[in-house]
Coordinates of C-alpha atoms (C1' of nucleotides) in Angstrom, one line a residue:
Chain L
M1 CA -67.1 -10.3 69.9
K2 CA -65.2 -7.7 71.8
L3 CA -63.0 -10.0 73.8
F4 CA -59.8 -8.1 72.9
D5 CA -60.9 -4.7 71.7
E6 CA -57.6 -3.0 71.1
K7 CA -59.2 0.4 71.0
N8 CA -60.2 0.4 74.6
F9 CA -57.3 -1.3 76.2
I10 CA -53.9 0.1 77.2
H11 CA -51.5 -1.6 74.9
Q12 CA -48.5 -3.7 76.0
L13 CA -49.6 -3.5 79.7
S14 CA -51.4 -6.4 81.3
I15 CA -52.4 -7.7 84.7
D16 CA -51.9 -11.3 85.8
C17 CA -53.4 -12.7 89.0
V18 CA -52.0 -15.4 91.3
I19 CA -55.0 -16.7 93.2
F20 CA -54.1 -18.6 96.3
G21 CA -56.5 -21.1 97.9
Y22 CA -56.1 -23.5 100.7
K23 CA -57.5 -27.0 101.1
A24 CA -56.5 -30.2 103.0
G25 CA -53.2 -28.9 104.1
E26 CA -52.1 -27.7 100.7
L27 CA -51.6 -24.2 99.4
K28 CA -53.0 -24.1 95.9
V29 CA -53.0 -21.7 92.9
L30 CA -55.8 -21.4 90.4
I31 CA -54.6 -22.1 86.9
P32 CA -56.7 -22.1 83.8
K33 CA -55.7 -24.3 80.9
I34 CA -55.9 -22.5 77.6
L35 CA -57.9 -24.2 74.8
L36 CA -55.3 -25.2 72.3
K37 CA -53.9 -28.5 70.9
K38 CA -50.8 -28.2 72.8
P39 CA -51.9 -27.6 76.4
L40 CA -51.0 -24.2 77.7
Y41 CA -51.2 -23.2 81.3
S42 CA -51.3 -19.5 82.1
L43 CA -52.2 -17.3 85.0
P44 CA -55.6 -15.7 84.7
G45 CA -54.8 -12.3 83.3
G46 CA -56.2 -9.5 81.1
F47 CA -55.9 -5.9 80.1
I48 CA -56.7 -2.5 81.5
Y49 CA -59.2 -0.1 79.9
V50 CA -57.8 3.3 79.1
D51 CA -60.0 4.9 81.8
E52 CA -60.0 2.2 84.4
S53 CA -57.9 2.0 87.6
I54 CA -55.5 -0.9 87.8
D55 CA -57.1 -2.2 91.0
K56 CA -60.6 -2.2 89.4
A57 CA -59.1 -3.8 86.3
A58 CA -57.7 -6.6 88.4
L59 CA -61.0 -7.2 90.1
R60 CA -62.8 -7.2 86.8
I61 CA -60.3 -9.6 85.2
L62 CA -60.7 -11.9 88.1
E63 CA -64.4 -11.8 87.8
E64 CA -64.4 -12.3 84.1
R65 CA -62.0 -15.2 84.1
T66 CA -63.0 -17.1 87.2
G67 CA -66.3 -15.7 88.5
I68 CA -64.6 -14.8 91.7
N69 CA -65.4 -11.5 93.3
D70 CA -65.2 -9.6 96.6
I71 CA -61.8 -11.0 97.7
Y72 CA -58.5 -9.8 99.0
L73 CA -56.4 -8.6 96.1
E74 CA -53.2 -6.7 96.0
Q75 CA -50.5 -5.7 93.5
Y76 CA -47.1 -7.1 94.4
Y77 CA -44.6 -6.6 91.5
V78 CA -44.2 -5.5 88.0
F79 CA -42.7 -7.9 85.5
G80 CA -41.1 -5.9 82.7
N81 CA -38.2 -7.8 81.0
E82 CA -37.7 -6.8 77.4
N83 CA -38.4 -10.3 76.3
R84 CA -41.8 -10.8 77.8
I85 CA -43.5 -11.9 74.6
N86 CA -46.1 -14.6 74.5
N87 CA -44.3 -17.0 72.2
D88 CA -46.7 -19.8 72.9
L89 CA -49.4 -17.6 71.5
L90 CA -47.2 -16.6 68.5
N91 CA -46.7 -20.3 67.7
N92 CA -50.4 -21.0 67.8
L93 CA -51.7 -17.9 66.0
E94 CA -53.7 -19.8 63.4
E95 CA -55.3 -22.1 65.8
F96 CA -56.0 -19.3 68.2
S97 CA -57.7 -17.1 65.7
Q98 CA -59.9 -20.0 64.3
Q99 CA -61.2 -20.6 67.8
M100 CA -62.2 -17.0 68.2
N101 CA -65.5 -17.5 66.4
Q102 CA -63.9 -17.8 63.0
L103 CA -62.7 -14.3 63.0
E104 CA -59.3 -13.8 61.4
F105 CA -56.8 -13.0 64.0
E106 CA -54.9 -10.3 62.0
E107 CA -57.9 -8.8 60.3
N108 CA -59.3 -8.0 63.7
G109 CA -56.2 -6.1 64.7
L110 CA -55.2 -8.6 67.3
N111 CA -51.6 -8.5 66.4
W112 CA -51.0 -6.4 69.4
L113 CA -51.5 -9.4 71.6
T114 CA -48.2 -10.8 70.3
N115 CA -46.3 -7.7 71.3
R116 CA -44.0 -7.5 74.3
F117 CA -46.0 -6.9 77.5
V118 CA -45.3 -5.3 80.8
S119 CA -47.4 -7.1 83.4
I120 CA -48.5 -6.0 86.8
G121 CA -48.7 -8.9 89.2
Y122 CA -51.6 -9.2 91.6
Y123 CA -52.1 -11.8 94.2
A124 CA -55.4 -12.9 95.7
L125 CA -56.5 -14.9 98.7
V126 CA -59.8 -16.8 98.6
D127 CA -61.8 -19.2 100.7
I128 CA -61.6 -22.2 98.4
N129 CA -65.0 -23.4 99.5
K130 CA -66.8 -20.2 98.7
V131 CA -65.4 -20.1 95.2
N132 CA -66.7 -21.9 92.2
P133 CA -64.3 -21.0 89.4
K134 CA -65.8 -20.5 86.0
M135 CA -63.9 -21.1 82.8
G136 CA -63.1 -18.0 80.7
E137 CA -64.0 -18.0 77.0
M138 CA -60.7 -19.3 75.9
D139 CA -60.3 -21.9 78.7
E140 CA -60.5 -25.6 78.4
S141 CA -60.5 -26.1 82.2
V142 CA -59.6 -24.3 85.4
D143 CA -58.0 -26.2 88.3
W144 CA -56.4 -25.7 91.6
Y145 CA -52.8 -26.9 91.7
N146 CA -50.5 -27.4 94.7
V147 CA -48.1 -24.4 94.7
K148 CA -45.3 -27.0 95.1
S149 CA -46.1 -28.9 91.9
L150 CA -47.4 -26.4 89.4
P151 CA -47.4 -27.3 85.7
K152 CA -45.0 -25.4 83.4
L153 CA -46.7 -22.1 82.8
I154 CA -46.2 -19.8 79.8
M155 CA -43.6 -17.1 79.8
D156 CA -42.4 -16.1 83.2
H157 CA -45.6 -17.0 85.0
N158 CA -43.9 -19.7 87.2
E159 CA -41.6 -16.9 88.4
M160 CA -44.6 -14.7 89.0
V161 CA -46.1 -17.3 91.3
E162 CA -42.7 -17.6 93.2
K163 CA -42.6 -13.9 93.8
A164 CA -46.2 -13.8 94.8
L165 CA -45.5 -16.6 97.4
E166 CA -42.6 -14.6 98.8
T167 CA -44.8 -11.6 99.1
L168 CA -47.5 -13.5 100.8
R169 CA -45.0 -14.9 103.3
R170 CA -43.7 -11.4 104.1
N171 CA -47.2 -9.9 104.5
L172 CA -49.0 -12.8 106.2
D173 CA -48.5 -11.7 109.8
E174 CA -48.2 -8.0 109.4
K175 CA -51.4 -7.6 107.4
L176 CA -53.3 -10.4 109.0
I177 CA -54.5 -11.6 105.6
G178 CA -54.1 -15.3 106.0
F179 CA -57.6 -15.7 107.4
N180 CA -58.9 -14.9 104.0
L181 CA -57.9 -18.4 103.0
L182 CA -60.0 -20.0 105.7
P183 CA -63.7 -20.6 106.1
E184 CA -65.8 -18.4 108.4
T185 CA -65.0 -20.5 111.4
F186 CA -61.9 -22.7 112.0
T187 CA -59.9 -24.5 114.6
M188 CA -56.4 -23.5 115.7
R189 CA -55.1 -26.6 114.1
E190 CA -56.4 -25.5 110.8
V191 CA -54.7 -22.1 111.1
Q192 CA -51.5 -23.9 112.0
E193 CA -51.7 -26.2 109.0
L194 CA -52.4 -23.2 106.8
Y195 CA -49.3 -21.5 108.0
E196 CA -47.3 -24.7 107.6
A197 CA -48.5 -25.0 104.0
I198 CA -47.6 -21.4 103.2
Y199 CA -44.1 -21.4 104.8
D200 CA -43.5 -25.0 104.0
K201 CA -42.2 -25.7 107.5
P202 CA -43.6 -27.0 110.8
F203 CA -44.5 -24.8 113.7
A204 CA -44.5 -25.8 117.4
R205 CA -48.2 -26.3 118.4
N206 CA -48.2 -24.5 121.8
N207 CA -46.1 -21.6 120.7
F208 CA -48.1 -21.2 117.5
Q209 CA -51.3 -21.0 119.5
K210 CA -49.9 -18.4 121.8
K211 CA -48.6 -16.3 118.9
I212 CA -51.9 -16.3 117.0
L213 CA -54.0 -15.6 120.1
D214 CA -51.6 -12.7 121.0
L215 CA -52.5 -11.1 117.7
D216 CA -55.8 -10.4 119.4
V217 CA -57.9 -10.7 116.2
L218 CA -59.6 -14.0 116.9
E219 CA -62.9 -14.6 118.7
R220 CA -63.2 -17.9 120.5
L221 CA -66.5 -19.6 119.9
E222 CA -68.0 -22.9 121.1
K223 CA -66.2 -26.2 121.0
K224 CA -66.3 -28.3 117.9
F225 CA -67.1 -32.0 118.6
T226 CA -65.7 -34.0 115.8
G227 CA -66.6 -37.5 117.2
A228 CA -62.9 -38.3 117.5
A229 CA -61.6 -39.8 120.6
N230 CA -59.9 -36.6 121.8
K231 CA -60.5 -33.3 123.4
A232 CA -62.8 -31.1 121.3
P233 CA -61.0 -28.0 119.9
Y234 CA -62.4 -24.5 120.1
L235 CA -63.7 -22.9 117.0
Y236 CA -62.5 -19.4 116.2
R237 CA -63.7 -16.5 114.0
F238 CA -61.7 -13.7 112.6
R239 CA -63.0 -10.4 113.9
R240 CA -62.4 -6.8 112.7
Chain B
M1 CA -36.2 16.3 68.1
K2 CA -37.3 13.0 69.3
L3 CA -37.9 13.8 72.9
F4 CA -41.3 12.2 72.9
D5 CA -41.4 9.9 69.9
E6 CA -44.8 8.2 70.4
K7 CA -44.0 5.5 67.9
N8 CA -41.3 3.9 70.1
F9 CA -42.8 4.3 73.6
I10 CA -45.4 2.2 75.3
H11 CA -48.4 4.5 75.6
Q12 CA -50.1 5.4 78.9
L13 CA -47.3 3.8 80.9
S14 CA -44.6 5.8 82.6
I15 CA -41.9 5.6 85.2
D16 CA -41.3 8.1 87.9
C17 CA -38.3 8.2 90.1
V18 CA -38.0 9.3 93.8
I19 CA -34.3 10.0 94.2
F20 CA -33.2 10.2 97.8
G21 CA -30.1 11.9 98.9
Y22 CA -28.7 12.8 102.4
K23 CA -26.8 15.8 103.5
A24 CA -26.3 17.7 106.8
G25 CA -28.8 15.6 108.8
E26 CA -31.6 15.9 106.2
L27 CA -33.1 13.3 103.9
K28 CA -33.6 15.0 100.6
V29 CA -35.4 14.3 97.3
L30 CA -34.3 15.5 93.9
I31 CA -37.1 17.5 92.2
P32 CA -36.8 19.2 88.8
K33 CA -38.8 22.3 88.2
I34 CA -40.5 22.3 84.8
L35 CA -40.0 25.3 82.5
L36 CA -43.3 27.0 82.5
K37 CA -44.8 30.3 83.5
K38 CA -46.6 28.8 86.5
P39 CA -43.9 26.8 88.3
L40 CA -44.5 23.1 88.1
Y41 CA -42.6 20.6 90.2
S42 CA -42.6 17.0 89.1
L43 CA -40.7 13.8 89.9
P44 CA -38.1 13.0 87.2
G45 CA -39.9 10.5 85.0
G46 CA -40.2 9.2 81.5
F47 CA -41.4 6.5 79.2
I48 CA -40.4 2.9 78.3
Y49 CA -39.4 1.9 74.8
V50 CA -41.5 -0.9 73.4
D51 CA -38.5 -3.3 73.5
E52 CA -36.8 -2.1 76.7
S53 CA -37.0 -3.6 80.1
I54 CA -38.5 -1.4 82.8
D55 CA -35.4 -1.6 84.9
K56 CA -33.2 -0.4 82.1
A57 CA -35.8 2.3 81.2
A58 CA -35.7 3.6 84.8
L59 CA -31.9 3.8 84.7
R60 CA -32.0 5.5 81.3
I61 CA -34.6 8.0 82.4
L62 CA -32.6 8.9 85.5
E63 CA -29.5 9.3 83.4
E64 CA -31.3 11.5 80.8
R65 CA -33.1 13.6 83.3
T66 CA -30.4 14.1 86.0
G67 CA -27.0 12.7 84.7
I68 CA -27.0 10.2 87.5
N69 CA -26.0 6.7 86.8
D70 CA -24.7 3.5 88.5
I71 CA -26.8 3.8 91.6
Y72 CA -29.2 1.7 93.7
L73 CA -32.6 1.7 92.0
E74 CA -35.7 -0.4 92.7
Q75 CA -39.4 -0.4 91.7
Y76 CA -41.7 -0.1 94.7
Y77 CA -45.3 0.5 93.6
V78 CA -47.6 1.1 90.6
F79 CA -49.8 4.1 90.7
G80 CA -52.8 3.4 88.5
N81 CA -55.8 5.4 89.5
E82 CA -58.2 6.1 86.7
N83 CA -57.8 9.9 87.1
R84 CA -54.0 10.0 86.7
I85 CA -54.0 12.7 84.0
N86 CA -51.5 15.4 83.8
N87 CA -53.9 18.3 84.1
D88 CA -51.1 20.8 84.7
L89 CA -49.7 19.8 81.3
L90 CA -53.2 20.1 79.8
N91 CA -53.6 23.6 81.1
N92 CA -50.3 24.6 79.7
L93 CA -50.4 22.9 76.3
E94 CA -49.8 26.0 74.2
E95 CA -46.8 27.2 76.2
F96 CA -45.4 23.7 76.4
S97 CA -45.5 23.1 72.7
Q98 CA -43.9 26.5 72.0
Q99 CA -41.0 25.7 74.1
M100 CA -40.4 22.4 72.4
N101 CA -38.3 24.0 69.6
Q102 CA -41.3 25.7 68.0
L103 CA -42.8 22.4 67.0
E104 CA -46.5 22.4 67.3
F105 CA -47.7 20.1 70.0
E106 CA -50.6 18.5 68.3
E107 CA -49.1 18.3 64.9
N108 CA -46.3 16.2 66.3
G109 CA -48.7 13.7 67.7
L110 CA -48.0 14.6 71.3
N111 CA -51.5 14.5 72.4
W112 CA -50.9 11.1 74.0
L113 CA -49.0 12.9 76.7
T114 CA -52.2 14.2 78.0
N115 CA -53.8 10.8 78.3
R116 CA -54.3 9.0 81.5
F117 CA -51.1 7.3 82.6
V118 CA -50.2 4.3 84.7
S119 CA -46.9 5.0 86.4
I120 CA -44.4 2.6 87.9
G121 CA -42.7 4.1 90.9
Y122 CA -38.9 3.6 91.4
Y123 CA -36.9 4.9 94.2
A124 CA -33.1 5.5 94.2
L125 CA -30.5 6.1 96.8
V126 CA -27.5 8.3 95.9
D127 CA -24.4 9.7 97.5
I128 CA -25.3 13.3 97.2
N129 CA -21.7 14.4 97.0
K130 CA -20.9 12.1 94.0
V131 CA -23.8 13.4 92.1
N132 CA -24.1 16.5 90.0
P133 CA -27.6 16.7 88.7
K134 CA -28.1 18.0 85.2
M135 CA -31.2 19.7 84.1
G136 CA -33.4 17.9 81.5
E137 CA -34.4 19.6 78.3
M138 CA -37.6 20.8 79.8
D139 CA -36.3 21.8 83.2
E140 CA -35.8 25.2 84.6
S141 CA -33.9 23.9 87.6
V142 CA -33.2 20.8 89.6
D143 CA -32.9 21.0 93.4
W144 CA -32.7 18.9 96.5
Y145 CA -35.6 19.4 98.8
N146 CA -36.0 18.1 102.4
V147 CA -38.4 15.3 102.3
K148 CA -40.3 16.9 105.1
S149 CA -40.9 20.1 103.2
L150 CA -41.4 19.3 99.6
P151 CA -43.2 21.8 97.3
K152 CA -46.6 20.8 95.9
L153 CA -45.9 18.4 93.1
I154 CA -48.0 17.6 90.1
M155 CA -50.7 14.9 90.1
D156 CA -50.1 12.3 92.9
H157 CA -46.4 12.8 93.0
N158 CA -46.4 13.8 96.6
E159 CA -48.1 10.6 97.5
M160 CA -45.6 8.8 95.4
V161 CA -42.8 10.2 97.6
E162 CA -44.7 9.2 100.7
K163 CA -45.0 5.6 99.6
A164 CA -41.3 5.6 98.5
L165 CA -40.3 6.7 102.0
E166 CA -42.4 4.0 103.6
T167 CA -40.7 1.4 101.3
L168 CA -37.3 2.8 102.1
R169 CA -38.0 2.5 105.8
R170 CA -39.2 -1.1 105.5
N171 CA -36.2 -2.1 103.4
L172 CA -33.4 -0.1 105.0
D173 CA -32.2 -2.7 107.4
E174 CA -33.1 -5.9 105.6
K175 CA -31.5 -4.9 102.3
L176 CA -28.6 -2.9 103.8
I177 CA -29.2 -0.2 101.3
G178 CA -28.8 2.9 103.5
F179 CA -25.0 3.1 103.0
N180 CA -25.7 4.1 99.4
L181 CA -26.7 7.4 100.8
L182 CA -23.3 8.0 102.5
P183 CA -19.9 8.8 101.2
E184 CA -17.2 6.1 100.9
T185 CA -16.1 6.5 104.5
F186 CA -18.2 7.8 107.4
T187 CA -18.4 7.9 111.1
M188 CA -20.9 6.0 113.2
R189 CA -22.5 9.3 114.2
E190 CA -23.1 10.0 110.5
V191 CA -24.9 6.7 110.1
Q192 CA -27.0 7.4 113.1
E193 CA -28.0 10.8 111.9
L194 CA -28.9 9.3 108.5
Y195 CA -31.2 6.8 110.2
E196 CA -32.7 9.5 112.4
A197 CA -33.4 11.6 109.3
I198 CA -35.0 8.6 107.5
Y199 CA -37.2 7.4 110.4
D200 CA -37.7 10.9 111.7
K201 CA -37.0 9.8 115.3
P202 CA -34.0 9.6 117.6
F203 CA -31.9 6.4 118.3
A204 CA -29.9 5.7 121.5
R205 CA -26.3 6.1 120.6
N206 CA -24.8 3.0 122.2
N207 CA -27.5 0.6 121.1
F208 CA -27.4 2.0 117.6
Q209 CA -23.7 1.4 117.4
K210 CA -24.1 -2.1 118.6
K211 CA -26.9 -2.9 116.2
I212 CA -25.1 -1.5 113.1
L213 CA -21.8 -3.3 114.0
D214 CA -23.7 -6.5 114.6
L215 CA -24.9 -6.3 111.0
D216 CA -21.3 -7.3 110.2
V217 CA -21.0 -5.3 107.0
L218 CA -18.8 -2.4 108.2
E219 CA -15.0 -2.3 108.1
R220 CA -13.4 -0.2 110.8
L221 CA -10.7 2.1 109.5
E222 CA -8.4 4.6 111.1
K223 CA -9.6 7.3 113.4
K224 CA -10.7 10.6 112.1
F225 CA -9.2 13.6 113.9
T226 CA -11.6 16.5 113.5
G227 CA -9.8 19.0 115.6
A228 CA -12.6 19.1 118.1
A229 CA -12.0 18.8 121.8
N230 CA -13.2 15.2 122.1
K231 CA -12.3 11.6 121.3
A232 CA -11.7 11.0 117.6
P233 CA -14.3 8.8 116.1
Y234 CA -13.5 5.8 113.9
L235 CA -14.1 5.9 110.2
Y236 CA -16.0 3.0 108.6
R237 CA -16.4 1.7 105.2
F238 CA -19.2 -0.5 103.8
R239 CA -17.9 -3.8 102.6
R240 CA -19.4 -6.5 100.4
Chain C
dT1 C1' -58.4 -47.2 131.3
dC2 C1' -56.1 -45.7 127.3
dA3 C1' -54.6 -43.3 123.0
dA4 C1' -55.0 -39.1 120.6
dA5 C1' -55.3 -34.5 120.2
dA6 C1' -56.1 -30.0 122.7
dG7 C1' -54.9 -26.6 126.0
dT8 C1' -51.7 -24.4 129.3
dG9 C1' -47.4 -23.4 132.0
dT10 C1' -42.2 -22.9 132.6
dT11 C1' -37.7 -22.0 131.3
dG12 C1' -34.0 -20.3 128.5
dC13 C1' -32.1 -17.6 124.7
dG14 C1' -31.6 -13.6 121.7
dC15 C1' -32.6 -9.0 120.8
dA16 C1' -33.8 -4.3 121.7
dT17 C1' -33.9 -0.8 125.3
dA18 C1' -32.2 1.9 129.3
dC19 C1' -28.8 3.1 132.4
dA20 C1' -24.0 3.7 133.6
dC21 C1' -19.2 4.3 133.2
dC22 C1' -14.6 5.0 131.1
dC23 C1' -11.6 7.1 127.3
dA24 C1' -9.5 10.4 124.1
dT25 C1' -9.0 15.1 122.7
dG26 C1' -8.1 20.1 122.5
dG27 C1' -8.6 24.3 125.0
Chain I
dC1 C1' -8.1 19.5 134.3
dC2 C1' -12.3 19.9 132.3
dA3 C1' -16.0 19.9 128.9
dT4 C1' -17.3 17.4 124.9
dG5 C1' -18.3 13.6 122.4
dG6 C1' -16.9 8.6 121.4
dG7 C1' -16.7 3.8 122.8
dT8 C1' -18.1 0.0 125.7
dG9 C1' -20.3 -2.8 129.5
dT10 C1' -24.2 -4.4 132.3
dA11 C1' -29.2 -4.9 133.7
dT12 C1' -34.0 -5.4 132.2
dG13 C1' -38.1 -6.6 129.5
dC14 C1' -40.2 -8.9 125.6
dG15 C1' -40.9 -12.3 122.0
dC16 C1' -39.8 -16.7 120.4
dA17 C1' -38.3 -21.6 120.9
dA18 C1' -38.0 -25.9 123.5
dC19 C1' -39.7 -28.8 126.9
dA20 C1' -43.1 -30.6 130.1
dC21 C1' -47.5 -31.4 131.9
dT22 C1' -52.7 -31.5 132.3
dT23 C1' -57.4 -32.0 130.2
dT24 C1' -60.9 -33.8 127.3
dT25 C1' -63.0 -37.2 124.4
dG26 C1' -64.7 -41.7 122.5
dA27 C1' -63.5 -46.3 122.1

DNA sequence: TCAAAAGTGTTGCGCATACACCCATGG
DNA sequence: CCATGGGTGTATGCGCAACACTTTTGA
């Protein structure tokens, strides 16, 4: 089992990913629950091989921990306080090592996991319908949580989510990345509800439509008849 | 000599600083020249102690390498390509080790310096008049270079400066950090020339004045009589 | 015919830009 | 009194916000 082969990883440097998804008017974050007696919630993260670019490491970690690939992913901040130590892991060393296929934790040179870590924060945007998160080897479950009601995460991971959300808000319009959260085709109402979930505030319907269309990145398709007793909205697709 | 004590530093992780200064209408960057036969220019950088926050490490490195302290400093990007290896150092190993007080390079376990490094980029803004850069132990000289005509730097350091400048431009107004580049008191013309140097484009005089004053962060002081045959400009001071 | 939701148009405000004009200063 | 540079005021255009109105759909 080479899950944490210390020889090949850069020590005391990690990557943690904030994976945003959107569904039913709610901005969500994917949070694995670590397999321990006391439930531990932690951002999906991992380590960087000594000869691996950090971007590729982030993509690999995401793939390994959640099965997600080919998505929008970007570094946003480095968290490097002197006290970034995984105390929850420290307090559960015995249990943790037992669950790793009976290998003794210390004898396998895994002590480095309890050192202080600098972590590069990445945030990702995924179409929640296209994604079927898989559990990592240490995970008990993986679930989407509303960004407004996350569980208590380990270390400073709640703060990492906060900062990721700030970054998402700053970059949403400029980089036109929001459409990564939507399915292939969508209505203008869906775009608006997405924006309202991200910024946690309402937008005026007419002005919003104008603003988005003025971006000149959407292609108007046929109408979508929902069966509801109202005008059928157009479908749009993101182009370019 | 404990200049590079591998025991206490996080390996394969470094910090590099882009130090901006402003003088005579030019935006400048502080670049040390490394003491080797073949001249090597490199951003002032260093390493992080295993129990040290990255922000404090950046401040310490700046102090050690340039004597500068108590300034505006902020992380802006992580450079983590798989090929970030200091080849210039590799090619000069012998010479480098000789100059380190005759200690043999390899025998002192300094090989780790030639590994691949992930580097956290910081940028700093200083009042160029308040600062008297000192040379680091390995430096032959330390000079201010116009950001538009930098020498060829090692590895991806030129790219690091580019990205720092982009970040500076994005943050200049929002974070009101530009005044860190100016002396205690200054005229509106000086502010405008600073902005023109940073953005590398002209601004309209009247509109610029209005915009800056509308920020509501400047205090108008007495007039400054220059002896020139024209109206004396007001002096301003940054408050808050 | 009506309610619900979608689409579109009009107006006003704030901000940045462009143009214009006065003021102070020393030669 | 004049050239030079500093300070300020006014008109214009654009983007965003607020309000109003029309259109489509199925019950």
